[in-house]
mmCIF file of C-alpha atoms in Angstrom:
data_model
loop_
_atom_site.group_PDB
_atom_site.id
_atom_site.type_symbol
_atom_site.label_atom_id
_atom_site.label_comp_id
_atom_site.label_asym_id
_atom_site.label_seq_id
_atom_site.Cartn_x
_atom_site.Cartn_y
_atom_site.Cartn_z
ATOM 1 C CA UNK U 29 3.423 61.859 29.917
ATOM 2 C CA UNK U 30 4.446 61.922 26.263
ATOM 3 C CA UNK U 31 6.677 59.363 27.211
ATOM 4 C CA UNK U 32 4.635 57.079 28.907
ATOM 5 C CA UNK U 33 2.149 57.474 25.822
ATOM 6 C CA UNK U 34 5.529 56.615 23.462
ATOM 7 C CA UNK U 35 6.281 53.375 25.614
ATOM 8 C CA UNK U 36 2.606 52.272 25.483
ATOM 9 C CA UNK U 37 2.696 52.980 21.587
ATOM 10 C CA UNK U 38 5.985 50.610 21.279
ATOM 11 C CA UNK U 39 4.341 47.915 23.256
ATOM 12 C CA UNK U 40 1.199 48.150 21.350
ATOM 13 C CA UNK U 41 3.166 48.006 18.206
ATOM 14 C CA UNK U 42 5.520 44.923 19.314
ATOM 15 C CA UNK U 43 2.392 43.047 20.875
ATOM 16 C CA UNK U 44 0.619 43.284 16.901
ATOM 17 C CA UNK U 45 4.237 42.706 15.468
ATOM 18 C CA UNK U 46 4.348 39.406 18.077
ATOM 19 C CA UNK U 47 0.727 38.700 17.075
ATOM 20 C CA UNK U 48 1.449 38.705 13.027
ATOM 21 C CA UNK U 49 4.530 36.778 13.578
ATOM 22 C CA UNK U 50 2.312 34.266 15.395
ATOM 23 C CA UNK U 51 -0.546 33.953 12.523
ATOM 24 C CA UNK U 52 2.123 33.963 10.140
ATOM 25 C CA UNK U 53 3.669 30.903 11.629
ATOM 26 C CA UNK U 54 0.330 29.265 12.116
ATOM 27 C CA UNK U 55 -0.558 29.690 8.885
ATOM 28 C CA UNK U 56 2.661 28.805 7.732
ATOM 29 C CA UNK U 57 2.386 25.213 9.675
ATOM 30 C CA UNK U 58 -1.201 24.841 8.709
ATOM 31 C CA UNK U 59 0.172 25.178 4.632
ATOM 32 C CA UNK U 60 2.616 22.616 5.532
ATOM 33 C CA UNK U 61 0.446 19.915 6.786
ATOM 34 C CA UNK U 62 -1.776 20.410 3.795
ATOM 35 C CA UNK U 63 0.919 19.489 0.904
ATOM 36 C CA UNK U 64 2.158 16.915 3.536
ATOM 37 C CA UNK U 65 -1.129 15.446 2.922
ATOM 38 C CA UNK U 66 -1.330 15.730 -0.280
ATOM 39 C CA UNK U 67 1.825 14.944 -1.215
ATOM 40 C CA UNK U 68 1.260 11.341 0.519
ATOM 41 C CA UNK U 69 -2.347 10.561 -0.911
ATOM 42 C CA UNK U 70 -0.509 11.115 -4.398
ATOM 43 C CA UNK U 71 2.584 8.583 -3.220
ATOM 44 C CA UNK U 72 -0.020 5.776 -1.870
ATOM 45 C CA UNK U 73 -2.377 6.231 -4.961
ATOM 46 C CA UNK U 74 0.992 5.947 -6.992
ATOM 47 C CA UNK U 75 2.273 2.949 -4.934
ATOM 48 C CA UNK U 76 -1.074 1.285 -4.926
ATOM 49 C CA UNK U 77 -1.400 1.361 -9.019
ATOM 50 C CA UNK U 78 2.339 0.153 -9.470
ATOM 51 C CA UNK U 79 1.235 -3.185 -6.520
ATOM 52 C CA UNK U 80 -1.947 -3.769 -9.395
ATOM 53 C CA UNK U 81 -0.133 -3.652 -12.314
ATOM 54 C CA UNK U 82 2.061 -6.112 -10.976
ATOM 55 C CA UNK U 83 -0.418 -8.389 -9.952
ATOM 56 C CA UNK U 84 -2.085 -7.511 -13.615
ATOM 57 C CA UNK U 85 1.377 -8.342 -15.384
ATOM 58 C CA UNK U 86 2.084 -11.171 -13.622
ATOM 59 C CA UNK U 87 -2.060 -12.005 -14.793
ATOM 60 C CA UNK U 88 -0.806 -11.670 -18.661
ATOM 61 C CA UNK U 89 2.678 -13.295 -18.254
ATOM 62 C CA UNK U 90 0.818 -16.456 -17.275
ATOM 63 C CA UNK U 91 -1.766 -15.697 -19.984
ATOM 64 C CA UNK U 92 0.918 -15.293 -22.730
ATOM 65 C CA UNK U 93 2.800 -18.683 -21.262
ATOM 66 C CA UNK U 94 -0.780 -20.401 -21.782
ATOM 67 C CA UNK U 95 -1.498 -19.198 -25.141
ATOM 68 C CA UNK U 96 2.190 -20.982 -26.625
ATOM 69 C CA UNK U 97 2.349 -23.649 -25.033
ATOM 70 C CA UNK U 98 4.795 -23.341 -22.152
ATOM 71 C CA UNK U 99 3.407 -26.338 -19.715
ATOM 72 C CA UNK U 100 6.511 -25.794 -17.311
ATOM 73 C CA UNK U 101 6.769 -22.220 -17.162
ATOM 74 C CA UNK U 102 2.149 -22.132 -16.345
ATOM 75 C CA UNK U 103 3.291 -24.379 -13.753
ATOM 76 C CA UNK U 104 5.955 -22.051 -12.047
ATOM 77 C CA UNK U 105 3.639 -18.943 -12.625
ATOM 78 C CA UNK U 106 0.391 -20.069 -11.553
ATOM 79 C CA UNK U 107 2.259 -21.331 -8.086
ATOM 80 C CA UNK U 108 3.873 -17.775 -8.117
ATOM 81 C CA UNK U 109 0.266 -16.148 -8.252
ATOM 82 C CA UNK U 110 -0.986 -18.258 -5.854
ATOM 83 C CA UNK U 111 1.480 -17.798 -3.227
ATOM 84 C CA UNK U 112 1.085 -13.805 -3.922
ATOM 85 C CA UNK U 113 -2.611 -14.034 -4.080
ATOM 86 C CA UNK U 114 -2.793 -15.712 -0.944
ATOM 87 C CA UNK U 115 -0.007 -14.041 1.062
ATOM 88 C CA UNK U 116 -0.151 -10.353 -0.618
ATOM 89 C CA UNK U 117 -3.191 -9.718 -2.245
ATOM 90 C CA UNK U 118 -5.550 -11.425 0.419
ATOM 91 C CA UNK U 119 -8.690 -9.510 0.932
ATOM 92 C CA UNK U 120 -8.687 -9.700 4.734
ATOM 93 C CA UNK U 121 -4.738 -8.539 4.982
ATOM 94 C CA UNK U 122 -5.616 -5.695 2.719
ATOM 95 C CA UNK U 123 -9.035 -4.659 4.257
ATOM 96 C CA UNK U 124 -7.058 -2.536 6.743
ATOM 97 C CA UNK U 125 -5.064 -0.571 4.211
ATOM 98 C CA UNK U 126 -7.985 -0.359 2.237
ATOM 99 C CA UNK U 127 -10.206 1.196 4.938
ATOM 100 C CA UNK U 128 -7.387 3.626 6.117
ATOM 101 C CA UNK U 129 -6.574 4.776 2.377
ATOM 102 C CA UNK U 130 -10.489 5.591 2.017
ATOM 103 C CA UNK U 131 -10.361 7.520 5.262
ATOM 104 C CA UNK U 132 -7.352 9.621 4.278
ATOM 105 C CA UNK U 133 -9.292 10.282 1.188
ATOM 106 C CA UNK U 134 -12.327 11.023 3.349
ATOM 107 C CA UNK U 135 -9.921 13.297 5.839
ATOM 108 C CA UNK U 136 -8.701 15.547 2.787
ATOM 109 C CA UNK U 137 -12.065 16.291 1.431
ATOM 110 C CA UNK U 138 -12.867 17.288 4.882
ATOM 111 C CA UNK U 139 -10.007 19.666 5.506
ATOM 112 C CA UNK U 140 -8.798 17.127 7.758
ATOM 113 C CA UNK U 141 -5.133 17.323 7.388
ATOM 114 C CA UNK U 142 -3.591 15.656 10.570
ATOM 115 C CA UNK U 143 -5.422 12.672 10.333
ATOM 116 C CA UNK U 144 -5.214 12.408 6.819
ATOM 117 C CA UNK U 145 -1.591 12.367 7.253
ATOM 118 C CA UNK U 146 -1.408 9.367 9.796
ATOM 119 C CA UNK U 147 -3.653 7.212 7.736
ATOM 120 C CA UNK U 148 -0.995 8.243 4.378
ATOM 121 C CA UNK U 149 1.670 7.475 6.586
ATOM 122 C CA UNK U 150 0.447 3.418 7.365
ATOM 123 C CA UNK U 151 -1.032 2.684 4.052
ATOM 124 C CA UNK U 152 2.175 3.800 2.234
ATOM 125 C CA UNK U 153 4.156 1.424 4.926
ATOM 126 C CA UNK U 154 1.531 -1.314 4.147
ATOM 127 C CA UNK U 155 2.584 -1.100 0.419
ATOM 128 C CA UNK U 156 5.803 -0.720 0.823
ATOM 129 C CA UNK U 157 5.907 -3.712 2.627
ATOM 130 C CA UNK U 158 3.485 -5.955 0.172
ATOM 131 C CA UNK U 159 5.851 -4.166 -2.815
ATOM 132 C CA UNK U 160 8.426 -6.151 -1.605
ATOM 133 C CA UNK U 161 6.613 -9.152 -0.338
ATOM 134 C CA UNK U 162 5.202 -9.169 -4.453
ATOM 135 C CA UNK U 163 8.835 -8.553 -5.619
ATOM 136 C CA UNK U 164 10.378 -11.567 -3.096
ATOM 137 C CA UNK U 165 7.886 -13.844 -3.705
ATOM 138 C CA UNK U 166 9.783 -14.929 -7.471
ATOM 139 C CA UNK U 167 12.753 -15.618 -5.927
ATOM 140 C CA UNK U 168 11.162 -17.577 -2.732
ATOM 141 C CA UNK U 169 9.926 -19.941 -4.766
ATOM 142 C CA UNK U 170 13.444 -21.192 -5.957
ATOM 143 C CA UNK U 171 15.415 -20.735 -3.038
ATOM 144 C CA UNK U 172 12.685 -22.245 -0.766
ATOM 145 C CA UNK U 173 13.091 -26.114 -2.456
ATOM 146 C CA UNK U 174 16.632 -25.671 -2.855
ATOM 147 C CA UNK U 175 16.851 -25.352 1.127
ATOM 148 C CA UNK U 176 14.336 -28.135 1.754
ATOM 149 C CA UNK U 177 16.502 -30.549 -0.576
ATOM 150 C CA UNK U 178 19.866 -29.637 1.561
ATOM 151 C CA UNK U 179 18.320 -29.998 4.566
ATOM 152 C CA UNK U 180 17.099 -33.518 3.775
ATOM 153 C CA UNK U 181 20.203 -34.633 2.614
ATOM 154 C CA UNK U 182 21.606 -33.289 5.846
ATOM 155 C CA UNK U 183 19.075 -35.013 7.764
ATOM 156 C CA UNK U 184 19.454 -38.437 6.088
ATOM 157 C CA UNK U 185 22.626 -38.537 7.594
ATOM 158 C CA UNK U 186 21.265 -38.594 10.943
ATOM 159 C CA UNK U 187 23.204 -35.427 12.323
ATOM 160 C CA UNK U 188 22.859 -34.058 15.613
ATOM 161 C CA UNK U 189 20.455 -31.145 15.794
ATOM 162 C CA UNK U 190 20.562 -29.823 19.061
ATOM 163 C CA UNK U 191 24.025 -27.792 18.786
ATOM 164 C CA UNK U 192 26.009 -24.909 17.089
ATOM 165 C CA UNK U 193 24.987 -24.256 13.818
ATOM 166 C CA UNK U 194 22.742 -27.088 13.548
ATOM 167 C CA UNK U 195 20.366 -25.919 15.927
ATOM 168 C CA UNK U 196 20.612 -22.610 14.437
ATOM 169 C CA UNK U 197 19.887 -23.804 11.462
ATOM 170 C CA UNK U 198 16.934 -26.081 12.420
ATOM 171 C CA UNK U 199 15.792 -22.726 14.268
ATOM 172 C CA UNK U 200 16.094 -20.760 11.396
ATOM 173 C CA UNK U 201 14.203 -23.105 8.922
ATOM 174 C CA UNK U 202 11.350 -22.970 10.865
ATOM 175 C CA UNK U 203 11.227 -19.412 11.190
ATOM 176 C CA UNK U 204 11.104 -18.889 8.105
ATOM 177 C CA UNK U 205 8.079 -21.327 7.474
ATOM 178 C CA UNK U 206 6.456 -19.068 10.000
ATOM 179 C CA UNK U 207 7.282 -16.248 8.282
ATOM 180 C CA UNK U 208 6.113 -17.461 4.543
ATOM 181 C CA UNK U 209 2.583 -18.977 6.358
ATOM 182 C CA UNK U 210 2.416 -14.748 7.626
ATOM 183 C CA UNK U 211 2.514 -13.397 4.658
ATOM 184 C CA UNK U 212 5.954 -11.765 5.028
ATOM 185 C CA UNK U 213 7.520 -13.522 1.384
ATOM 186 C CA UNK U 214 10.225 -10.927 2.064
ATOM 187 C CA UNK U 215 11.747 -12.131 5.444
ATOM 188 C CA UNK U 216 10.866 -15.566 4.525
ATOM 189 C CA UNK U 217 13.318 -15.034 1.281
ATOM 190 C CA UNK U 218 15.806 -13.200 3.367
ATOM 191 C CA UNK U 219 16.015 -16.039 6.071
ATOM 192 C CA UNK U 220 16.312 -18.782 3.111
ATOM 193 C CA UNK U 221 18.921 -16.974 1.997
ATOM 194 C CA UNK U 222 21.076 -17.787 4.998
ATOM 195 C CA UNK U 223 19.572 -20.917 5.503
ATOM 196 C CA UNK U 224 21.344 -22.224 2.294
ATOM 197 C CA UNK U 225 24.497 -21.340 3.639
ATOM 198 C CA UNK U 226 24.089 -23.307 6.439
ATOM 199 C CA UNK U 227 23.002 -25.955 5.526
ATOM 200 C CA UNK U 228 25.711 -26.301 2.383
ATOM 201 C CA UNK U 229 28.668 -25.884 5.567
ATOM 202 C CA UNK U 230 26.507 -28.601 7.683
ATOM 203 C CA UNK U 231 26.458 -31.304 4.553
ATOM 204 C CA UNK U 232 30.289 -30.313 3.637
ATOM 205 C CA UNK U 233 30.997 -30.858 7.750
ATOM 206 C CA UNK U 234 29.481 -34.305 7.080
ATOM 207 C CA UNK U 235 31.895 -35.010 4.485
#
């Protein structure tokens, strides 16, 4: 009998030792998911200031270049902002982020930690993503007519098109136009990139 009542004691004990262990952990995960969530509403919010003072910087540079006299350089910058207004700052490619960064926001208040989490996880991909759009965009701008000018001297030549690199080429330049007209400065730039290669070995080729 006594030890019968010993084994039912040791169970007892393990089953409340099993059952700690078990709202330990849950509480434990639960902990985790909240400083997930607030760890990534205080990267986005971060992330989203740095995109606006970029956009505000790039708003004064053009202001200062106004204010003494720089004709040229107003020129270059207010085609800059317009190709980042239009491609990165857009109000209907940023109404998504916008709405899922107020419903993480939303989620938190709420206790909501799971779904606050997913909707952190997007918009901080979405600015990631215009970050570098806003940072290629510069850089777009001079590689883009560089290409263009290559390719029309290649082209004035009358080449064949329709093989090897020159079809790769052709292929690639108008990927990348499809690119810049989405919005996506930074594969646009990265595409360019090779594109100015190629084209440079297609006009040497010509001799």
């Amino acid at each position: 009998m006594r030890s019968a009542c010993r084994l039912l004691a040791a169970g007892i004990v393990v089953a409340l030792v099993a059952a700690t262990t078990a709202c330990a952990g849950a509480r434990s995960g639960a902990d985790d998911r909240v400083e997930r969530a607030r760890t990534l509403q205080i990267e986005v919010e971060t992330l989203d200031r740095h995109l606006q003072r970029n956009a505000d910087k790039l708003a004064r540079t053009i202001e200062d270049a106004e204010h003494h006299g720089l004709t040229h350089q107003v020129e270059r910058l207010e085609e800059r902002r317009v190709l980042v207004l239009d491609a990165i700052l857009d109000a209907e490619r940023t109404a998504t982020m916008r709405t899922e960064l107020q419903a993480g926001q939303d989620h938190i208040q709420n206790q909501q930690h799971e779904p606050a989490i997913a909707a952190f996880e997007s918009v901080r991909t979405t600015l990631h993503r215009l970050l570098d759009d806003f940072a290629a965009a510069e850089y777009l701008l001079l590689i883009e007519p560089v290409v263009v000018d290559l390719r029309q001297r290649w082209l004035a030549g009358d080449p064949a098109t329709d093989d090897g690199l020159a079809n790769e080429a052709e292929q690639g330049f108008r990927y990348a136009a499809e690119l810049r007209a989405e919005g996506d400065l930074d594969g646009a730039l990265h595409v360019y990139r090779m594109l100015l290669y190629d084209y440079q070995e297609l006009l040497a080729a010509e001799g």
